[in-house]
PDB file of C-alpha atoms in Angstrom:
ATOM      1  CA  MET A  27     199.697  86.176 104.636  1.00  0.00           C
ATOM      2  CA  ILE A  28     202.312  87.535 107.061  1.00  0.00           C
ATOM      3  CA  TYR A  29     204.240  90.775 106.784  1.00  0.00           C
ATOM      4  CA  THR A  30     208.023  90.597 106.876  1.00  0.00           C
ATOM      5  CA  THR A  31     210.347  93.444 107.813  1.00  0.00           C
ATOM      6  CA  THR A  32     212.441  92.979 104.698  1.00  0.00           C
ATOM      7  CA  LEU A  33     211.918  95.947 102.439  1.00  0.00           C
ATOM      8  CA  MET A  34     212.113  95.528  98.706  1.00  0.00           C
ATOM      9  CA  SER A  35     212.008  98.259  96.139  1.00  0.00           C
ATOM     10  CA  SER A  36     208.649  98.606  94.405  1.00  0.00           C
ATOM     11  CA  ARG A  37     208.367  98.158  90.680  1.00  0.00           C
ATOM     12  CA  GLY A  38     207.224 100.811  88.280  1.00  0.00           C
ATOM     13  CA  GLY A  39     208.205 104.358  87.478  1.00  0.00           C
ATOM     14  CA  LEU A  40     210.584 106.500  89.460  1.00  0.00           C
ATOM     15  CA  ILE A  41     208.152 109.202  90.586  1.00  0.00           C
ATOM     16  CA  GLY A  42     205.254 108.554  88.285  1.00  0.00           C
ATOM     17  CA  SER A  43     204.546 109.390  84.696  1.00  0.00           C
ATOM     18  CA  LEU A  44     205.647 112.760  83.305  1.00  0.00           C
ATOM     19  CA  ILE A  45     202.812 112.772  80.846  1.00  0.00           C
ATOM     20  CA  ASN A  46     199.206 112.002  81.764  1.00  0.00           C
ATOM     21  CA  LYS A  47     197.507 109.877  79.157  1.00  0.00           C
ATOM     22  CA  VAL A  48     194.163 111.131  78.059  1.00  0.00           C
ATOM     23  CA  ARG A  49     191.436 108.698  78.920  1.00  0.00           C
ATOM     24  CA  PRO A  50     188.864 108.113  76.189  1.00  0.00           C
ATOM     25  CA  LEU A  51     185.415 109.496  77.047  1.00  0.00           C
ATOM     26  CA  ALA A  52     182.491 107.117  77.023  1.00  0.00           C
ATOM     27  CA  ALA A  53     179.639 108.466  74.919  1.00  0.00           C
ATOM     28  CA  ALA A  54     176.029 107.493  75.436  1.00  0.00           C
ATOM     29  CA  SER A  55     174.422 105.721  72.508  1.00  0.00           C
ATOM     30  CA  ILE A  56     171.562 108.226  72.524  1.00  0.00           C
ATOM     31  CA  SER A  57     173.828 111.273  72.225  1.00  0.00           C
ATOM     32  CA  ASN A  58     174.046 113.331  69.033  1.00  0.00           C
ATOM     33  CA  THR A  59     177.526 114.580  69.882  1.00  0.00           C
ATOM     34  CA  PRO A  60     180.019 113.442  67.225  1.00  0.00           C
ATOM     35  CA  VAL A  61     182.535 111.008  68.680  1.00  0.00           C
ATOM     36  CA  VAL A  62     185.604 109.599  66.975  1.00  0.00           C
ATOM     37  CA  PRO A  63     185.132 105.830  67.247  1.00  0.00           C
ATOM     38  CA  SER A  64     187.980 103.846  68.713  1.00  0.00           C
ATOM     39  CA  LYS A  65     189.254 100.741  66.983  1.00  0.00           C
ATOM     40  CA  THR A  66     187.653  97.453  67.928  1.00  0.00           C
ATOM     41  CA  LEU A  67     189.760  94.498  69.050  1.00  0.00           C
ATOM     42  CA  GLU A  68     189.308  92.955  65.630  1.00  0.00           C
ATOM     43  CA  GLU A  69     190.501  96.109  63.870  1.00  0.00           C
ATOM     44  CA  GLN A  70     193.582  96.190  66.119  1.00  0.00           C
ATOM     45  CA  VAL A  71     194.670  92.816  64.721  1.00  0.00           C
ATOM     46  CA  GLY A  72     193.993  93.868  61.124  1.00  0.00           C
ATOM     47  CA  LEU A  73     190.472  92.471  60.723  1.00  0.00           C
ATOM     48  CA  PRO A  74     187.280  94.223  59.618  1.00  0.00           C
ATOM     49  CA  PRO A  75     185.040  95.270  62.527  1.00  0.00           C
ATOM     50  CA  ARG A  76     182.674  92.592  63.768  1.00  0.00           C
ATOM     51  CA  PRO A  77     178.901  93.017  63.273  1.00  0.00           C
ATOM     52  CA  LYS A  78     177.304  95.251  65.886  1.00  0.00           C
ATOM     53  CA  LYS A  79     174.621  94.028  68.240  1.00  0.00           C
ATOM     54  CA  PRO A  80     171.229  95.639  67.625  1.00  0.00           C
ATOM     55  CA  LEU A  81     169.784  98.125  70.081  1.00  0.00           C
ATOM     56  CA  THR A  82     167.357  96.715  72.611  1.00  0.00           C
ATOM     57  CA  PRO A  83     163.730  97.966  72.593  1.00  0.00           C
ATOM     58  CA  TYR A  84     164.511 100.338  75.469  1.00  0.00           C
ATOM     59  CA  PHE A  85     167.394 102.040  73.648  1.00  0.00           C
ATOM     60  CA  ARG A  86     165.379 102.171  70.417  1.00  0.00           C
ATOM     61  CA  PHE A  87     162.726 104.064  72.383  1.00  0.00           C
ATOM     62  CA  MET A  88     165.409 106.399  73.757  1.00  0.00           C
ATOM     63  CA  ARG A  89     166.793 107.012  70.266  1.00  0.00           C
ATOM     64  CA  GLU A  90     163.358 107.823  68.840  1.00  0.00           C
ATOM     65  CA  GLN A  91     162.120 110.017  71.673  1.00  0.00           C
ATOM     66  CA  ARG A  92     165.250 111.975  72.491  1.00  0.00           C
ATOM     67  CA  PRO A  93     165.074 114.388  69.488  1.00  0.00           C
ATOM     68  CA  LYS A  94     161.430 115.131  70.302  1.00  0.00           C
ATOM     69  CA  LEU A  95     162.226 115.881  73.933  1.00  0.00           C
ATOM     70  CA  LYS A  96     165.208 118.061  72.965  1.00  0.00           C
ATOM     71  CA  ALA A  97     163.123 119.967  70.421  1.00  0.00           C
ATOM     72  CA  ALA A  98     160.484 120.704  73.049  1.00  0.00           C
ATOM     73  CA  ASN A  99     163.113 121.752  75.600  1.00  0.00           C
ATOM     74  CA  PRO A 100     166.466 122.748  74.000  1.00  0.00           C
ATOM     75  CA  GLN A 101     168.063 123.552  77.377  1.00  0.00           C
ATOM     76  CA  ILE A 102     167.403 120.140  78.898  1.00  0.00           C
ATOM     77  CA  THR A 103     170.474 118.256  80.077  1.00  0.00           C
ATOM     78  CA  THR A 104     171.424 114.738  78.968  1.00  0.00           C
ATOM     79  CA  VAL A 105     170.941 113.475  82.519  1.00  0.00           C
ATOM     80  CA  GLU A 106     167.436 114.892  82.638  1.00  0.00           C
ATOM     81  CA  VAL A 107     166.655 113.440  79.199  1.00  0.00           C
ATOM     82  CA  VAL A 108     167.617 109.972  80.399  1.00  0.00           C
ATOM     83  CA  ARG A 109     165.660 110.407  83.623  1.00  0.00           C
ATOM     84  CA  GLN A 110     162.466 111.497  81.881  1.00  0.00           C
ATOM     85  CA  LEU A 111     162.651 108.915  79.113  1.00  0.00           C
ATOM     86  CA  SER A 112     163.378 106.136  81.607  1.00  0.00           C
ATOM     87  CA  LYS A 113     160.237 107.130  83.487  1.00  0.00           C
ATOM     88  CA  SER A 114     158.243 107.331  80.252  1.00  0.00           C
ATOM     89  CA  TRP A 115     159.386 103.854  79.181  1.00  0.00           C
ATOM     90  CA  SER A 116     157.651 102.211  82.119  1.00  0.00           C
ATOM     91  CA  ASP A 117     154.326 103.755  81.019  1.00  0.00           C
ATOM     92  CA  VAL A 118     154.773 103.540  77.267  1.00  0.00           C
ATOM     93  CA  ASP A 119     151.976 102.274  75.034  1.00  0.00           C
ATOM     94  CA  ALA A 120     151.950  98.470  74.706  1.00  0.00           C
ATOM     95  CA  GLN A 121     151.609  98.705  70.916  1.00  0.00           C
ATOM     96  CA  LEU A 122     154.778 100.791  70.682  1.00  0.00           C
ATOM     97  CA  LYS A 123     156.661  98.322  72.852  1.00  0.00           C
ATOM     98  CA  GLU A 124     155.516  95.459  70.633  1.00  0.00           C
ATOM     99  CA  ARG A 125     156.754  97.281  67.522  1.00  0.00           C
ATOM    100  CA  LEU A 126     160.149  97.982  69.070  1.00  0.00           C
ATOM    101  CA  GLN A 127     160.412  94.394  70.286  1.00  0.00           C
ATOM    102  CA  ALA A 128     159.582  93.060  66.813  1.00  0.00           C
ATOM    103  CA  GLU A 129     162.234  95.317  65.240  1.00  0.00           C
ATOM    104  CA  PHE A 130     164.768  94.127  67.794  1.00  0.00           C
ATOM    105  CA  LYS A 131     164.018  90.438  67.145  1.00  0.00           C
ATOM    106  CA  ARG A 132     164.318  90.971  63.397  1.00  0.00           C
ATOM    107  CA  ASP A 133     167.658  92.773  63.705  1.00  0.00           C
ATOM    108  CA  GLN A 134     168.857  90.260  66.297  1.00  0.00           C
ATOM    109  CA  GLN A 135     168.325  87.404  63.847  1.00  0.00           C
ATOM    110  CA  ILE A 136     170.240  89.286  61.147  1.00  0.00           C
ATOM    111  CA  TYR A 137     173.038  90.001  63.629  1.00  0.00           C
ATOM    112  CA  LEU A 138     173.334  86.351  64.678  1.00  0.00           C
ATOM    113  CA  GLU A 139     173.611  85.247  61.064  1.00  0.00           C
ATOM    114  CA  GLN A 140     176.244  87.897  60.281  1.00  0.00           C
ATOM    115  CA  ARG A 141     178.197  87.108  63.452  1.00  0.00           C
ATOM    116  CA  THR A 142     178.228  83.389  62.681  1.00  0.00           C
ATOM    117  CA  LYS A 143     179.627  84.060  59.195  1.00  0.00           C
ATOM    118  CA  TYR A 144     182.141  86.536  60.609  1.00  0.00           C
ATOM    119  CA  ASP A 145     183.409  84.164  63.323  1.00  0.00           C
ATOM    120  CA  ALA A 146     183.820  81.407  60.728  1.00  0.00           C
ATOM    121  CA  THR A 147     186.379  83.545  58.860  1.00  0.00           C
ATOM    122  CA  LEU A 148     188.698  83.902  61.895  1.00  0.00           C
ATOM    123  CA  THR A 149     191.784  81.735  62.164  1.00  0.00           C
ATOM    124  CA  GLU A 150     192.927  80.199  65.456  1.00  0.00           C
ATOM    125  CA  GLU A 151     195.800  82.684  65.564  1.00  0.00           C
ATOM    126  CA  GLN A 152     193.425  85.639  65.148  1.00  0.00           C
ATOM    127  CA  ARG A 153     191.140  84.281  67.862  1.00  0.00           C
ATOM    128  CA  ALA A 154     194.128  83.949  70.188  1.00  0.00           C
ATOM    129  CA  GLU A 155     195.244  87.521  69.450  1.00  0.00           C
ATOM    130  CA  ILE A 156     191.769  88.882  70.182  1.00  0.00           C
ATOM    131  CA  LYS A 157     191.591  86.867  73.408  1.00  0.00           C
ATOM    132  CA  GLN A 158     195.001  88.197  74.456  1.00  0.00           C
ATOM    133  CA  LEU A 159     193.912  91.783  73.757  1.00  0.00           C
ATOM    134  CA  LYS A 160     190.842  91.267  75.916  1.00  0.00           C
ATOM    135  CA  GLN A 161     193.045  89.967  78.722  1.00  0.00           C
ATOM    136  CA  ASP A 162     195.399  92.948  78.343  1.00  0.00           C
ATOM    137  CA  ILE A 163     192.451  95.350  78.601  1.00  0.00           C
ATOM    138  CA  VAL A 164     191.184  93.666  81.771  1.00  0.00           C
ATOM    139  CA  GLU A 165     194.651  93.733  83.354  1.00  0.00           C
ATOM    140  CA  ALA A 166     195.165  97.388  82.407  1.00  0.00           C
ATOM    141  CA  LYS A 167     191.838  98.263  84.027  1.00  0.00           C
ATOM    142  CA  GLU A 168     192.832  96.386  87.180  1.00  0.00           C
ATOM    143  CA  ARG A 169     196.131  98.298  87.309  1.00  0.00           C
ATOM    144  CA  ARG A 170     194.320 101.632  86.945  1.00  0.00           C
ATOM    145  CA  GLN A 171     191.905 100.702  89.718  1.00  0.00           C
ATOM    146  CA  LEU A 172     194.780  99.627  91.965  1.00  0.00           C
ATOM    147  CA  ARG A 173     196.677 102.892  91.349  1.00  0.00           C
ATOM    148  CA  LYS A 174     193.536 104.848  92.219  1.00  0.00           C
ATOM    149  CA  ARG A 175     192.971 102.740  95.323  1.00  0.00           C
ATOM    150  CA  VAL A 176     196.572 103.146  96.468  1.00  0.00           C
ATOM    151  CA  LYS A 177     196.312 106.907  96.045  1.00  0.00           C
ATOM    152  CA  GLU A 178     193.051 107.068  97.980  1.00  0.00           C
ATOM    153  CA  LEU A 179     194.634 105.075 100.823  1.00  0.00           C
ATOM    154  CA  GLY A 180     197.434 107.633 101.068  1.00  0.00           C
ATOM    155  CA  ARG A 181     200.458 105.587 100.059  1.00  0.00           C
ATOM    156  CA  PRO A 182     203.715 107.555 100.474  1.00  0.00           C
ATOM    157  CA  LYS A 183     205.234 108.722  97.192  1.00  0.00           C
ATOM    158  CA  LYS A 184     208.581 107.359  96.132  1.00  0.00           C
ATOM    159  CA  PRO A 185     211.183 110.161  95.992  1.00  0.00           C
ATOM    160  CA  ALA A 186     212.826 111.288  92.775  1.00  0.00           C
ATOM    161  CA  SER A 187     216.111 109.808  91.643  1.00  0.00           C
ATOM    162  CA  ALA A 188     219.279 111.882  91.460  1.00  0.00           C
ATOM    163  CA  PHE A 189     218.854 112.266  87.696  1.00  0.00           C
ATOM    164  CA  LEU A 190     215.266 113.501  87.973  1.00  0.00           C
ATOM    165  CA  ARG A 191     216.301 115.945  90.676  1.00  0.00           C
ATOM    166  CA  PHE A 192     218.871 117.335  88.282  1.00  0.00           C
ATOM    167  CA  ILE A 193     216.245 117.572  85.525  1.00  0.00           C
ATOM    168  CA  ALA A 194     213.917 119.466  87.891  1.00  0.00           C
ATOM    169  CA  SER A 195     216.643 121.906  88.881  1.00  0.00           C
ATOM    170  CA  GLU A 196     217.584 122.516  85.242  1.00  0.00           C
ATOM    171  CA  ARG A 197     213.993 123.443  84.442  1.00  0.00           C
ATOM    172  CA  THR A 198     214.515 126.415  86.735  1.00  0.00           C
ATOM    173  CA  ASN A 199     218.186 127.158  86.032  1.00  0.00           C
ATOM    174  CA  THR A 200     218.150 126.498  82.274  1.00  0.00           C
ATOM    175  CA  PRO A 201     214.530 126.490  81.081  1.00  0.00           C
ATOM    176  CA  GLN A 202     213.372 125.369  77.664  1.00  0.00           C
ATOM    177  CA  GLY A 203     213.964 127.949  74.938  1.00  0.00           C
ATOM    178  CA  ALA A 204     211.144 129.552  72.959  1.00  0.00           C
ATOM    179  CA  LYS A 205     212.178 127.800  69.730  1.00  0.00           C
ATOM    180  CA  GLN A 206     213.270 124.618  71.450  1.00  0.00           C
ATOM    181  CA  THR A 207     211.085 121.516  71.727  1.00  0.00           C
ATOM    182  CA  TYR A 208     210.870 119.679  75.025  1.00  0.00           C
ATOM    183  CA  ARG A 209     212.554 116.691  73.407  1.00  0.00           C
ATOM    184  CA  GLU A 210     215.506 118.822  72.322  1.00  0.00           C
ATOM    185  CA  TRP A 211     215.757 120.417  75.751  1.00  0.00           C
ATOM    186  CA  HIS A 212     215.594 117.039  77.483  1.00  0.00           C
ATOM    187  CA  GLN A 213     218.283 115.546  75.241  1.00  0.00           C
ATOM    188  CA  LYS A 214     220.548 118.524  75.867  1.00  0.00           C
ATOM    189  CA  THR A 215     219.943 118.343  79.631  1.00  0.00           C
ATOM    190  CA  THR A 216     220.572 114.590  79.683  1.00  0.00           C
ATOM    191  CA  ALA A 217     223.862 115.100  77.877  1.00  0.00           C
ATOM    192  CA  LYS A 218     224.781 117.741  80.461  1.00  0.00           C
ATOM    193  CA  TRP A 219     224.103 115.228  83.253  1.00  0.00           C
ATOM    194  CA  THR A 220     226.446 112.680  81.698  1.00  0.00           C
ATOM    195  CA  ARG A 221     229.223 115.309  81.648  1.00  0.00           C
ATOM    196  CA  LEU A 222     228.915 116.103  85.358  1.00  0.00           C
ATOM    197  CA  SER A 223     231.706 114.898  87.591  1.00  0.00           C
ATOM    198  CA  ASP A 224     231.044 112.367  90.338  1.00  0.00           C
ATOM    199  CA  SER A 225     231.318 115.100  92.960  1.00  0.00           C
ATOM    200  CA  GLU A 226     228.731 117.238  91.135  1.00  0.00           C
ATOM    201  CA  LYS A 227     226.341 114.305  90.859  1.00  0.00           C
ATOM    202  CA  GLU A 228     226.878 113.432  94.511  1.00  0.00           C
ATOM    203  CA  VAL A 229     224.890 116.507  95.584  1.00  0.00           C
ATOM    204  CA  TYR A 230     221.762 115.137  93.922  1.00  0.00           C
ATOM    205  CA  MET A 231     222.496 111.555  94.899  1.00  0.00           C
ATOM    206  CA  GLN A 232     222.859 112.452  98.567  1.00  0.00           C
ATOM    207  CA  GLU A 233     219.475 114.217  98.580  1.00  0.00           C
ATOM    208  CA  SER A 234     217.927 111.200  96.881  1.00  0.00           C
ATOM    209  CA  ARG A 235     219.441 108.760  99.418  1.00  0.00           C
ATOM    210  CA  GLN A 236     218.213 110.808 102.367  1.00  0.00           C
ATOM    211  CA  GLU A 237     214.655 110.977 101.066  1.00  0.00           C
ATOM    212  CA  MET A 238     214.737 107.309 100.080  1.00  0.00           C
ATOM    213  CA  GLU A 239     215.577 106.367 103.651  1.00  0.00           C
ATOM    214  CA  LEU A 240     212.604 108.382 104.906  1.00  0.00           C
ATOM    215  CA  TYR A 241     210.441 106.795 102.222  1.00  0.00           C
ATOM    216  CA  ARG A 242     211.432 103.260 103.265  1.00  0.00           C
ATOM    217  CA  LYS A 243     210.401 103.989 106.833  1.00  0.00           C
ATOM    218  CA  SER A 244     207.114 105.628 105.894  1.00  0.00           C
ATOM    219  CA  ILE A 245     206.157 102.923 103.369  1.00  0.00           C
ATOM    220  CA  SER A 246     206.920 100.258 105.975  1.00  0.00           C
ATOM    221  CA  VAL A 247     204.605 101.930 108.494  1.00  0.00           C
ATOM    222  CA  TRP A 248     201.930 102.433 105.832  1.00  0.00           C
ATOM    223  CA  GLU A 249     202.029  98.802 104.669  1.00  0.00           C
ATOM    224  CA  GLU A 250     201.803  97.522 108.240  1.00  0.00           C
ATOM    225  CA  LYS A 251     198.719  99.701 108.651  1.00  0.00           C
ATOM    226  CA  MET A 252     197.209  98.405 105.390  1.00  0.00           C
ATOM    227  CA  ILE A 253     197.686  94.801 106.530  1.00  0.00           C
ATOM    228  CA  ARG A 254     195.995  95.545 109.851  1.00  0.00           C
ATOM    229  CA  LEU A 255     193.076  97.083 107.958  1.00  0.00           C
ATOM    230  CA  GLY A 256     192.864  94.111 105.582  1.00  0.00           C
ATOM    231  CA  HIS A 257     194.101  95.898 102.444  1.00  0.00           C
ATOM    232  CA  ILE A 258     196.545  93.152 101.466  1.00  0.00           C
ATOM    233  CA  ASP A 259     196.159  93.886  97.745  1.00  0.00           C
ATOM    234  CA  VAL A 260     198.000  97.224  98.032  1.00  0.00           C
ATOM    235  CA  VAL A 261     201.023  95.768  99.843  1.00  0.00           C
ATOM    236  CA  ARG A 262     204.121  94.956  97.750  1.00  0.00           C
ATOM    237  CA  HIS A 263     204.342  91.206  97.204  1.00  0.00           C
ATOM    238  CA  GLY A 264     207.984  91.199  98.221  1.00  0.00           C
ATOM    239  CA  ASN A 265     206.915  92.080 101.747  1.00  0.00           C
ATOM    240  CA  LEU A 266     204.614  89.083 102.104  1.00  0.00           C
ATOM    241  CA  ILE A 267     205.773  85.603 103.156  1.00  0.00           C
ATOM    242  CA  ASP A 268     202.949  84.087 101.125  1.00  0.00           C
ATOM    243  CA  PRO A 269     202.522  86.359  98.080  1.00  0.00           C
ATOM    244  CA  PRO A 270     199.700  85.640  95.599  1.00  0.00           C
ATOM    245  CA  GLU A 271     200.531  83.542  92.574  1.00  0.00           C
ATOM    246  CA  PRO A 272     201.173  85.606  89.413  1.00  0.00           C
ATOM    247  CA  LYS A 273     198.488  85.380  86.760  1.00  0.00           C
ATOM    248  CA  PRO A 274     199.449  82.961  83.972  1.00  0.00           C
ATOM    249  CA  ARG A 275     199.924  84.653  80.636  1.00  0.00           C
ATOM    250  CA  LYS A 276     198.953  82.570  77.668  1.00  0.00           C
ATOM    251  CA  THR A 277     201.321  82.578  74.723  1.00  0.00           C
ATOM    252  CA  LEU A 278     200.031  82.948  71.194  1.00  0.00           C
ATOM    253  CA  PRO A 279     200.364  79.961  68.867  1.00  0.00           C
ATOM    254  CA  PRO A 280     203.205  80.198  66.299  1.00  0.00           C
ATOM    255  CA  LYS A 281     202.274  81.805  63.018  1.00  0.00           C
ATOM    256  CA  GLU A 282     201.830  79.509  60.083  1.00  0.00           C
ATOM    257  CA  LYS A 283     204.566  79.817  57.490  1.00  0.00           C
TER     258      LYS A 283
END
């Protein structure tokens, strides 16, 4: 892949998201902390949740022993609980391991039977929807990882547009009222922007153009550096003579009438 000097505008938001989405917290299966369960892929397409896989012997041991360890030492941390129980598992009594293994095999057989019956109820359309959701989740994770990677590599930030500069200035000049929602304030401020004359808007537009020119130069230098270092994945595809092929997106089959 060869870098070209032609600069193309990057896709995405103007200066990033105004609202940070809260990432769901992963909870350990041995924790007693109440957690609101998220919807499964099946539930997202209107199906009942699929049967759950049974716990392995190791996690059954963790589930049984954790309350005992916590009762003996209420101040112990979750990390220390896992560390101690992991060490104990390697030396656990063979008879206990056999019991846990037998319970797992029994529940595994029940799970396989329930899963077979469950899968048999799915239509081809529902299977395709679930598969598409899985693909969307994978792609969303890849985008998050790429954003994190780009940030860590110090990519220059794209400057704000003229409109966003006006919004930022209005936050200082005409802040949100005590009884006013942000949505109301934003709508009012947007309407004010549309009423500005071309000469009034030009002040913000000129600042935006000046910073955009600096951004184009700095992003060009940064991308050249990334290519030299072998970080091709963070370079905008428009700046590559041989960009990677886009991932094919499968279309869902038409719904039966």
